[in-house]
């Protein structure tokens, strides 16, 4: 069984980015990672594999982030690009557009394009149907493509 | 999307942040079971409460409400004046509450009031479930059954007075300072197959078409990831629901109670959660098929016989 230190070293950044992709605020993302790891520490669930553990942690951090988005405690998302500035204007534009996507689409985009999960795996992590995840990804691509065409 | 990936690669917690997090976790690690030892978690950054969870009520109380006379299901049953084995005929052992919570007695059974239709109970006024009078009477009954020393030592705690048959550790571990009176904060409305839950006027969830079925419920934005909603309109007025879902990481049962404007959650083990859900589904199916067969029987009795033998006709 992993220790707290192992978990932070192994999954800390992954959880932080997953939370960031939803809450879009570094301070809130840090809180979400901490809350998630406290849940892990309290529950101490048994996992079949490291992959299972990773998926469980992702699911928890994303649920916590969604809860935060629904609450009044959520801070603004404006400061993400101040803390981690974009290297080029296209990158900043893309991030702004991704930030505008609804939370479901954003989480699907992050898990698909960044974490490299398949739609079935994303469905299992987010507790949704695979068809829902596919439709989120389709809609997100369509919106980004449209915005890109308008920009050009 | 490579740009997104590149950008995210640069987003990471600094080494000092990680170290601080490790230290915080290591401090909590030996306690490991903070919640079991009843110690409140270490205070973290103050933020407004997401949901003002009410004092928690046990599952036994919720389902006792479902099975006792006055609840929607038993009302429907009693309207036809046909006692259902195990529920209203006093045979007792196969009552819902025993099915839902194996090994636990229903409140009615434990107070010796298992059959409100039995001769010894006839002529007594039984207040409708969900009314203050009902709860007051229930509390009175359970108080009378307890030894005097227990009555003296038990602290007054709103919402937990019907919890005598559930061990303390099943309560949701909400730190005491986070418990606030939710009155006026949470409201639930119900119309045209949509149950809406509001927190301080802000819609939290719209639960659509919750007649039955295992479809995932479309929650607009809600602290509870909803799996299944069971309507209990007669429990506390239209809009009252039992919601099965995921609160953070744990499976739980939530009651949205319009009458009291409260929103309560009860964490359940995976096993209990599945058993309760299956029993509800099964009960709903059985009730629906019973009603269908009664309807068809009535239709058969009243409909004129079209296929009477020709020889009997004048």
mmCIF file of N, CA and C in Angstrom, chain B residues 64-71 73-75 77-78 81 83-84 86-92 95 106-129 134 137-138 141:
data_model
loop_
_atom_site.group_PDB
_atom_site.id
_atom_site.type_symbol
_atom_site.label_atom_id
_atom_site.label_comp_id
_atom_site.label_asym_id
_atom_site.label_seq_id
_atom_site.Cartn_x
_atom_site.Cartn_y
_atom_site.Cartn_z
ATOM 1 N N UNK B 64 -38.979 3.618 7.489
ATOM 2 C CA UNK B 64 -40.161 3.406 8.318
ATOM 3 C C UNK B 64 -41.264 4.320 7.816
ATOM 4 N N UNK B 65 -40.876 5.529 7.426
ATOM 5 C CA UNK B 65 -41.849 6.465 6.880
ATOM 6 C C UNK B 65 -42.464 5.900 5.614
ATOM 7 N N UNK B 66 -41.639 5.209 4.842
ATOM 8 C CA UNK B 66 -42.156 4.638 3.596
ATOM 9 C C UNK B 66 -43.146 3.506 3.841
ATOM 10 N N UNK B 67 -42.892 2.736 4.884
ATOM 11 C CA UNK B 67 -43.728 1.545 5.036
ATOM 12 C C UNK B 67 -44.902 1.749 5.972
ATOM 13 N N UNK B 68 -44.825 2.726 6.855
ATOM 14 C CA UNK B 68 -45.910 2.897 7.819
ATOM 15 C C UNK B 68 -47.142 3.470 7.135
ATOM 16 N N UNK B 69 -48.293 3.287 7.730
ATOM 17 C CA UNK B 69 -49.512 3.845 7.136
ATOM 18 C C UNK B 69 -49.338 5.347 7.008
ATOM 19 N N UNK B 70 -49.795 5.866 5.905
ATOM 20 C CA UNK B 70 -49.633 7.296 5.675
ATOM 21 C C UNK B 70 -48.582 7.554 4.623
ATOM 22 N N UNK B 71 -47.672 6.585 4.437
ATOM 23 C CA UNK B 71 -46.680 6.770 3.393
ATOM 24 C C UNK B 71 -47.335 6.455 2.058
ATOM 25 N N UNK B 73 -46.822 4.424 -0.413
ATOM 26 C CA UNK B 73 -47.076 3.046 -0.821
ATOM 27 C C UNK B 73 -48.180 2.423 0.025
ATOM 28 N N UNK B 74 -48.061 2.598 1.359
ATOM 29 C CA UNK B 74 -49.068 1.959 2.195
ATOM 30 C C UNK B 74 -50.417 2.643 2.016
ATOM 31 N N UNK B 75 -50.409 3.937 1.673
ATOM 32 C CA UNK B 75 -51.686 4.594 1.413
ATOM 33 C C UNK B 75 -52.377 3.953 0.229
ATOM 34 N N UNK B 77 -51.956 1.019 -0.821
ATOM 35 C CA UNK B 77 -52.387 -0.335 -0.489
ATOM 36 C C UNK B 77 -53.665 -0.293 0.342
ATOM 37 N N UNK B 78 -53.651 0.576 1.383
ATOM 38 C CA UNK B 78 -54.795 0.577 2.281
ATOM 39 C C UNK B 78 -56.043 1.123 1.595
ATOM 40 N N UNK B 81 -58.222 -1.566 0.811
ATOM 41 C CA UNK B 81 -58.653 -2.388 1.955
ATOM 42 C C UNK B 81 -58.237 -3.845 1.813
ATOM 43 N N UNK B 83 -55.236 -6.219 2.968
ATOM 44 C CA UNK B 83 -53.954 -6.294 3.662
ATOM 45 C C UNK B 83 -52.916 -7.042 2.827
ATOM 46 N N UNK B 84 -51.724 -6.530 2.834
ATOM 47 C CA UNK B 84 -50.649 -7.160 2.071
ATOM 48 C C UNK B 84 -49.805 -7.974 3.030
ATOM 49 N N UNK B 86 -47.252 -9.436 5.367
ATOM 50 C CA UNK B 86 -45.969 -8.932 5.840
ATOM 51 C C UNK B 86 -45.934 -7.433 6.017
ATOM 52 N N UNK B 87 -46.882 -6.719 5.451
ATOM 53 C CA UNK B 87 -46.855 -5.275 5.608
ATOM 54 C C UNK B 87 -47.998 -4.837 6.506
ATOM 55 N N UNK B 88 -49.207 -5.285 6.196
ATOM 56 C CA UNK B 88 -50.326 -4.788 6.972
ATOM 57 C C UNK B 88 -51.129 -5.885 7.661
ATOM 58 N N UNK B 89 -50.782 -7.127 7.402
ATOM 59 C CA UNK B 89 -51.605 -8.159 8.018
ATOM 60 C C UNK B 89 -51.035 -8.616 9.357
ATOM 61 N N UNK B 90 -49.955 -7.989 9.767
ATOM 62 C CA UNK B 90 -49.438 -8.292 11.089
ATOM 63 C C UNK B 90 -48.547 -9.505 11.130
ATOM 64 N N UNK B 91 -48.319 -10.168 9.991
ATOM 65 C CA UNK B 91 -47.434 -11.334 10.034
ATOM 66 C C UNK B 91 -45.992 -10.910 10.279
ATOM 67 N N UNK B 92 -45.729 -9.667 10.009
ATOM 68 C CA UNK B 92 -44.552 -9.019 10.577
ATOM 69 C C UNK B 92 -43.200 -9.366 10.022
ATOM 70 N N UNK B 95 -41.605 -7.795 6.854
ATOM 71 C CA UNK B 95 -41.900 -6.392 6.563
ATOM 72 C C UNK B 95 -40.732 -5.757 5.809
ATOM 73 N N UNK B 106 -38.143 -2.832 12.478
ATOM 74 C CA UNK B 106 -38.718 -1.532 12.148
ATOM 75 C C UNK B 106 -39.121 -0.839 13.429
ATOM 76 N N UNK B 107 -39.295 0.458 13.335
ATOM 77 C CA UNK B 107 -39.713 1.237 14.495
ATOM 78 C C UNK B 107 -41.046 0.708 15.010
ATOM 79 N N UNK B 108 -41.919 0.384 14.037
ATOM 80 C CA UNK B 108 -43.240 -0.077 14.432
ATOM 81 C C UNK B 108 -43.132 -1.388 15.196
ATOM 82 N N UNK B 109 -42.271 -2.303 14.672
ATOM 83 C CA UNK B 109 -42.121 -3.588 15.344
ATOM 84 C C UNK B 109 -41.504 -3.414 16.718
ATOM 85 N N UNK B 110 -40.478 -2.552 16.771
ATOM 86 C CA UNK B 110 -39.753 -2.422 18.026
ATOM 87 C C UNK B 110 -40.594 -1.741 19.088
ATOM 88 N N UNK B 111 -41.566 -0.940 18.686
ATOM 89 C CA UNK B 111 -42.407 -0.285 19.682
ATOM 90 C C UNK B 111 -43.678 -1.067 19.939
ATOM 91 N N UNK B 112 -43.793 -2.258 19.338
ATOM 92 C CA UNK B 112 -44.961 -3.085 19.578
ATOM 93 C C UNK B 112 -46.198 -2.570 18.869
ATOM 94 N N UNK B 113 -46.024 -1.730 17.908
ATOM 95 C CA UNK B 113 -47.143 -1.114 17.208
ATOM 96 C C UNK B 113 -47.176 -1.588 15.768
ATOM 97 N N UNK B 114 -46.794 -2.861 15.578
ATOM 98 C CA UNK B 114 -46.546 -3.309 14.218
ATOM 99 C C UNK B 114 -47.756 -3.177 13.320
ATOM 100 N N UNK B 115 -48.930 -3.403 13.849
ATOM 101 C CA UNK B 115 -50.094 -3.380 12.987
ATOM 102 C C UNK B 115 -51.101 -2.338 13.446
ATOM 103 N N UNK B 116 -51.083 -1.191 12.825
ATOM 104 C CA UNK B 116 -52.008 -0.154 13.259
ATOM 105 C C UNK B 116 -53.455 -0.506 12.950
ATOM 106 N N UNK B 117 -53.688 -1.525 12.126
ATOM 107 C CA UNK B 117 -55.066 -1.900 11.815
ATOM 108 C C UNK B 117 -55.574 -3.020 12.726
ATOM 109 N N UNK B 118 -54.706 -3.498 13.641
ATOM 110 C CA UNK B 118 -55.108 -4.597 14.512
ATOM 111 C C UNK B 118 -56.164 -4.111 15.505
ATOM 112 N N UNK B 119 -56.964 -5.055 16.051
ATOM 113 C CA UNK B 119 -58.076 -4.653 16.913
ATOM 114 C C UNK B 119 -57.651 -3.764 18.078
ATOM 115 N N UNK B 120 -56.500 -4.084 18.710
ATOM 116 C CA UNK B 120 -56.138 -3.283 19.878
ATOM 117 C C UNK B 120 -55.771 -1.854 19.511
ATOM 118 N N UNK B 121 -55.504 -1.628 18.261
ATOM 119 C CA UNK B 121 -55.161 -0.263 17.864
ATOM 120 C C UNK B 121 -56.333 0.482 17.255
ATOM 121 N N UNK B 122 -57.445 -0.196 17.072
ATOM 122 C CA UNK B 122 -58.591 0.467 16.451
ATOM 123 C C UNK B 122 -59.116 1.558 17.365
ATOM 124 N N UNK B 123 -59.603 2.618 16.758
ATOM 125 C CA UNK B 123 -60.203 3.697 17.524
ATOM 126 C C UNK B 123 -59.202 4.734 17.974
ATOM 127 N N UNK B 124 -57.899 4.431 17.775
ATOM 128 C CA UNK B 124 -56.899 5.430 18.165
ATOM 129 C C UNK B 124 -56.658 6.356 16.993
ATOM 130 N N UNK B 125 -56.403 7.611 17.332
ATOM 131 C CA UNK B 125 -56.088 8.567 16.278
ATOM 132 C C UNK B 125 -54.620 8.434 15.922
ATOM 133 N N UNK B 126 -54.351 8.088 14.696
ATOM 134 C CA UNK B 126 -52.957 8.000 14.256
ATOM 135 C C UNK B 126 -52.683 9.204 13.376
ATOM 136 N N UNK B 127 -51.800 10.113 13.830
ATOM 137 C CA UNK B 127 -51.563 11.301 13.008
ATOM 138 C C UNK B 127 -50.866 10.933 11.703
ATOM 139 N N UNK B 128 -51.125 11.680 10.642
ATOM 140 C CA UNK B 128 -50.486 11.370 9.361
ATOM 141 C C UNK B 128 -48.971 11.493 9.452
ATOM 142 N N UNK B 129 -48.296 10.597 8.727
ATOM 143 C CA UNK B 129 -46.835 10.630 8.708
ATOM 144 C C UNK B 129 -46.383 11.950 8.102
ATOM 145 N N UNK B 134 -47.155 13.487 14.369
ATOM 146 C CA UNK B 134 -46.675 12.125 14.161
ATOM 147 C C UNK B 134 -45.313 11.939 14.817
ATOM 148 N N UNK B 137 -45.509 11.963 18.550
ATOM 149 C CA UNK B 137 -46.029 10.726 19.097
ATOM 150 C C UNK B 137 -44.972 9.631 19.051
ATOM 151 N N UNK B 138 -44.269 9.582 17.931
ATOM 152 C CA UNK B 138 -43.219 8.572 17.781
ATOM 153 C C UNK B 138 -42.160 8.725 18.867
ATOM 154 N N UNK B 141 -43.460 7.564 22.184
ATOM 155 C CA UNK B 141 -43.479 6.102 22.289
ATOM 156 C C UNK B 141 -42.086 5.595 22.606
#
